[in-house]
CSV table of C-alpha atoms in Angstrom, one decimal:
chain,number,residue,atom,x,y,z
A,26,MET,CA,-5.2,-71.0,32.4
A,27,ILE,CA,-3.1,-67.9,32.3
A,28,MET,CA,-4.9,-64.6,32.7
A,29,GLN,CA,-3.6,-61.6,30.9
A,30,ARG,CA,-3.8,-58.2,32.5
A,31,SER,CA,-5.2,-55.4,30.3
A,32,THR,CA,-4.4,-52.5,32.5
A,33,PHE,CA,-1.5,-50.1,32.0
A,34,THR,CA,0.4,-47.9,34.5
A,35,GLY,CA,1.8,-44.5,33.8
A,36,SER,CA,0.6,-41.0,33.2
A,37,PRO,CA,-0.4,-39.2,30.0
A,38,ILE,CA,2.2,-36.9,28.5
A,39,ALA,CA,1.9,-33.4,26.9
A,40,LEU,CA,-1.6,-32.8,28.4
A,41,GLN,CA,-0.6,-29.9,30.6
A,42,GLY,CA,-0.9,-26.4,29.4
A,43,PRO,CA,-3.3,-24.6,27.0
A,44,ASP,CA,-1.6,-25.8,23.7
A,45,ARG,CA,-3.3,-28.3,21.5
A,46,PHE,CA,-1.3,-31.1,19.8
A,47,ALA,CA,-1.7,-29.4,16.4
A,48,ASP,CA,-0.2,-26.2,17.9
A,49,ARG,CA,2.9,-28.0,19.2
A,50,MET,CA,3.4,-29.8,15.9
A,51,ARG,CA,3.2,-26.5,14.0
A,52,ARG,CA,5.8,-25.0,16.2
A,53,ILE,CA,8.1,-28.0,15.5
A,54,SER,CA,7.5,-27.6,11.8
A,55,ASP,CA,8.2,-23.8,11.9
A,56,GLY,CA,11.4,-24.5,13.8
A,57,LEU,CA,12.6,-27.0,11.2
A,58,LEU,CA,11.7,-24.6,8.4
A,59,ASP,CA,13.6,-21.7,10.1
A,60,GLU,CA,16.7,-23.9,10.5
A,61,GLY,CA,16.5,-25.3,7.0
A,62,ALA,CA,16.0,-21.8,5.5
A,63,LEU,CA,19.0,-20.4,7.4
A,64,LEU,CA,21.3,-23.2,6.4
A,65,THR,CA,20.2,-23.0,2.8
A,66,ALA,CA,20.8,-19.3,2.7
A,67,ASN,CA,24.3,-19.7,4.3
A,68,LEU,CA,25.1,-22.3,1.7
A,69,ARG,CA,24.2,-20.0,-1.2
A,70,ILE,CA,26.2,-17.1,0.4
A,71,SER,CA,29.3,-19.3,0.7
A,72,GLY,CA,29.0,-20.3,-3.0
A,73,GLY,CA,27.3,-23.7,-2.6
A,74,LYS,CA,24.2,-24.8,-4.4
A,75,ALA,CA,21.2,-26.3,-2.7
A,76,PRO,CA,18.9,-28.5,-4.9
A,77,TRP,CA,15.4,-27.5,-5.9
A,78,PHE,CA,12.3,-29.7,-5.2
A,79,ALA,CA,8.6,-29.5,-6.1
A,80,LEU,CA,5.8,-29.3,-3.5
A,81,ARG,CA,2.4,-30.6,-4.5
A,82,VAL,CA,-0.2,-28.1,-3.2
A,83,TRP,CA,-3.9,-27.5,-3.6
A,84,THR,CA,-4.7,-26.1,-7.0
A,85,GLY,CA,-5.3,-22.4,-6.8
A,86,ARG,CA,-3.1,-22.0,-3.7
A,87,GLU,CA,0.2,-22.0,-5.5
A,88,LYS,CA,0.9,-18.2,-4.9
A,89,THR,CA,-0.3,-18.4,-1.4
A,90,VAL,CA,2.2,-21.1,-0.5
A,91,GLU,CA,4.9,-19.2,-2.4
A,92,ASN,CA,4.2,-16.1,-0.4
A,93,ARG,CA,4.2,-18.0,2.9
A,94,LEU,CA,7.6,-19.6,2.0
A,95,ASP,CA,9.1,-16.2,1.0
A,96,ALA,CA,7.9,-14.7,4.3
A,97,ILE,CA,9.8,-17.3,6.4
A,98,GLY,CA,12.9,-17.0,4.2
A,99,VAL,CA,12.6,-20.1,2.1
A,100,ARG,CA,13.4,-19.5,-1.6
A,101,SER,CA,10.5,-20.6,-3.8
A,102,LEU,CA,9.1,-20.2,-7.2
A,103,VAL,CA,5.8,-20.6,-9.2
A,104,PRO,CA,6.5,-20.2,-12.9
A,105,MET,CA,3.6,-18.2,-14.4
A,106,ARG,CA,2.0,-17.8,-17.8
A,107,LYS,CA,-0.9,-15.9,-19.3
A,108,GLY,CA,-4.2,-17.8,-19.2
A,109,PRO,CA,-6.9,-18.0,-21.9
A,110,ASP,CA,-8.4,-14.8,-23.3
A,111,LEU,CA,-12.1,-14.2,-22.7
A,112,ARG,CA,-14.4,-13.1,-25.5
A,113,ARG,CA,-17.4,-11.1,-24.4
A,114,ARG,CA,-19.8,-9.4,-26.9
A,115,GLY,CA,-17.1,-8.9,-29.5
A,116,ARG,CA,-14.5,-7.8,-27.0
A,117,VAL,CA,-11.4,-9.7,-26.1
A,118,ILE,CA,-10.3,-9.6,-22.4
A,119,GLU,CA,-6.7,-10.7,-21.9
A,120,GLY,CA,-6.2,-13.8,-19.9
A,121,GLN,CA,-5.0,-13.6,-16.3
A,122,MET,CA,-1.7,-15.0,-15.1
A,123,MET,CA,-1.8,-18.6,-14.0
A,124,PRO,CA,0.8,-21.2,-13.0
A,125,VAL,CA,2.5,-23.1,-15.8
A,126,ILE,CA,1.7,-26.3,-14.1
A,127,HIS,CA,-1.2,-26.2,-11.7
A,128,GLY,CA,-0.7,-27.6,-8.2
A,129,TYR,CA,3.1,-27.3,-7.8
A,130,VAL,CA,5.5,-24.9,-6.2
A,131,LEU,CA,9.3,-25.1,-6.7
A,132,VAL,CA,11.3,-24.8,-3.5
A,133,GLN,CA,15.1,-24.6,-2.7
A,134,MET,CA,16.1,-26.4,0.4
A,135,MET,CA,18.9,-28.4,1.9
A,136,ALA,CA,18.3,-32.1,1.0
A,137,LEU,CA,17.6,-33.3,4.5
A,138,SER,CA,14.4,-35.3,5.1
A,139,GLU,CA,13.6,-33.4,8.4
A,140,TYR,CA,13.7,-30.0,6.7
A,141,LEU,CA,11.5,-31.3,3.8
A,142,ALA,CA,9.1,-32.8,6.3
A,143,GLY,CA,8.8,-29.4,7.9
A,144,LEU,CA,7.3,-28.1,4.6
A,145,LEU,CA,4.4,-30.4,5.1
A,146,GLY,CA,3.2,-28.4,8.0
A,147,LEU,CA,2.4,-25.4,5.8
A,148,GLU,CA,-1.2,-24.8,5.0
A,149,HIS,CA,-2.3,-26.0,1.5
A,150,VAL,CA,0.8,-28.2,1.1
A,151,ILE,CA,0.0,-31.8,0.2
A,152,ASP,CA,3.4,-33.5,-0.1
A,153,VAL,CA,6.9,-33.3,-1.5
A,154,LEU,CA,7.1,-34.7,-5.0
A,155,GLY,CA,8.8,-38.1,-4.6
A,156,GLY,CA,8.5,-38.1,-0.8
A,157,CYS,CA,10.7,-36.6,1.9
A,158,GLU,CA,13.2,-39.5,2.0
A,159,ARG,CA,13.9,-39.7,-1.7
A,160,PRO,CA,12.5,-36.5,-3.3
A,161,MET,CA,12.7,-35.7,-7.0
A,162,ARG,CA,15.5,-33.1,-7.4
A,163,LEU,CA,15.6,-30.2,-9.9
A,164,SER,CA,18.8,-28.6,-11.0
A,165,ASP,CA,19.4,-24.9,-11.3
A,166,LYS,CA,19.5,-25.4,-15.1
A,167,GLU,CA,16.0,-27.0,-15.1
A,168,VAL,CA,14.6,-24.2,-13.0
A,169,SER,CA,16.2,-21.6,-15.2
A,170,ARG,CA,14.7,-23.4,-18.3
A,171,CYS,CA,11.2,-22.6,-16.9
A,172,LEU,CA,12.0,-18.9,-16.5
A,173,ALA,CA,13.8,-18.5,-19.8
A,174,ARG,CA,10.8,-19.4,-21.8
A,175,LYS,CA,8.6,-16.5,-20.6
A,176,GLY,CA,5.6,-16.3,-22.9
A,177,ASN,CA,6.3,-19.7,-24.5
A,178,PHE,CA,3.7,-21.5,-22.4
A,179,ASP,CA,0.9,-18.9,-22.7
A,180,TRP,CA,-2.5,-20.5,-23.3
A,181,GLU,CA,-3.1,-18.6,-26.6
A,182,ARG,CA,0.4,-19.3,-28.1
A,183,PRO,CA,0.0,-21.5,-31.2
A,184,VAL,CA,1.7,-24.8,-31.1
A,185,HIS,CA,2.1,-27.1,-34.1
A,186,LEU,CA,1.3,-30.2,-32.2
A,187,VAL,CA,-1.7,-32.6,-32.3
A,188,VAL,CA,-2.0,-35.2,-29.7
A,189,ARG,CA,-4.4,-38.1,-29.3
A,190,THR,CA,-5.3,-40.2,-26.3
A,191,GLY,CA,-2.6,-42.7,-25.6
A,192,ASP,CA,0.1,-40.9,-27.5
A,193,PRO,CA,3.5,-41.0,-25.7
A,194,VAL,CA,5.0,-37.6,-25.2
A,195,TRP,CA,8.1,-36.0,-23.6
A,196,ILE,CA,7.9,-33.2,-21.0
A,197,THR,CA,10.5,-30.5,-21.8
A,198,ALA,CA,10.4,-28.3,-18.6
A,199,GLY,CA,9.1,-28.0,-15.1
A,200,PRO,CA,9.1,-30.4,-12.2
A,201,PHE,CA,8.5,-33.3,-14.6
A,202,CYS,CA,11.2,-32.3,-17.0
A,203,ASP,CA,12.7,-35.0,-19.2
A,204,ARG,CA,10.1,-37.5,-18.3
A,205,LYS,CA,7.9,-39.6,-20.5
A,206,ALA,CA,4.1,-39.2,-20.2
A,207,THR,CA,1.0,-40.5,-21.9
A,208,VAL,CA,-1.7,-38.2,-23.2
A,209,VAL,CA,-5.1,-38.6,-21.4
A,210,THR,CA,-7.1,-35.8,-23.1
A,211,PRO,CA,-6.6,-35.3,-26.8
A,212,SER,CA,-6.0,-31.8,-28.4
A,213,LYS,CA,-6.4,-30.7,-32.0
A,214,LYS,CA,-6.7,-27.0,-31.2
A,215,GLY,CA,-2.9,-26.3,-31.3
A,216,ARG,CA,-3.0,-24.3,-28.0
A,217,GLY,CA,-4.1,-24.6,-24.4
A,218,ASP,CA,-3.6,-27.4,-21.9
A,219,VAL,CA,-3.8,-31.2,-22.0
A,220,VAL,CA,-3.9,-33.8,-19.3
A,221,VAL,CA,-1.1,-36.4,-19.3
A,222,SER,CA,-0.4,-39.4,-17.1
A,223,ILE,CA,3.1,-39.8,-15.6
A,224,ASP,CA,4.5,-43.0,-14.1
A,225,LEU,CA,5.7,-41.9,-10.7
A,226,MET,CA,6.7,-44.2,-7.8
A,227,GLY,CA,4.8,-47.1,-9.2
A,228,GLY,CA,1.6,-45.2,-9.8
A,229,GLU,CA,0.0,-43.2,-12.6
A,230,VAL,CA,-0.2,-39.5,-11.7
A,231,PRO,CA,-2.4,-37.2,-13.9
A,232,VAL,CA,-1.0,-33.7,-14.5
A,233,THR,CA,-2.4,-30.8,-16.5
A,234,VAL,CA,0.3,-29.2,-18.6
A,235,PRO,CA,0.5,-26.7,-21.5
A,236,LEU,CA,0.6,-28.2,-24.9
A,237,ALA,CA,3.7,-26.2,-25.6
A,238,LEU,CA,5.5,-28.1,-22.8
A,239,LEU,CA,5.2,-31.4,-24.7
A,240,LYS,CA,7.2,-33.0,-27.5
A,241,LYS,CA,5.7,-36.0,-29.3
A,242,LEU,CA,7.7,-39.2,-29.3
């Protein structure tokens, strides 16, 4: 009978010093982001064009992530719109500004997986839409389309569109531009938001979007 040894020889690595593992990984992520931001900026200065990507972030933290990216020199964008008006005792209080699509931040970065992976080290960032290896790209034209429609996606803006559960629709702007979706929550109000389901990477992803962002198929 052959006996197998279960002992290992060697010494643990990276245990010396006061730094925790998370601290070391954060420094690595920061270094990659600094390098990626510098290369992307140099590309723009020299007349080149870096693609845009979408980061999925915690809902309500979109502007926090955008501000953090801006602080480290990474170009980012959260398209905004006016939210629902509040009605209190006969008074109308104008709605506050809110993201056009909750939970997403647009970011411009060199299309290298290591730089995109560095974005995952930022607080409140969940992942890169499509993954770091094969992310979903957005063109300058698609990003400009989001900005050119200022006011068009406001909550109170009337939309001549009625959608029912299961209806196929087309998304006309944003990180899911020119993609087919299926309505999850119906809307007969002609304004506001609806939840749609998008087939992404073999799975159904629910997304809350303005009704004005949709076109019925």
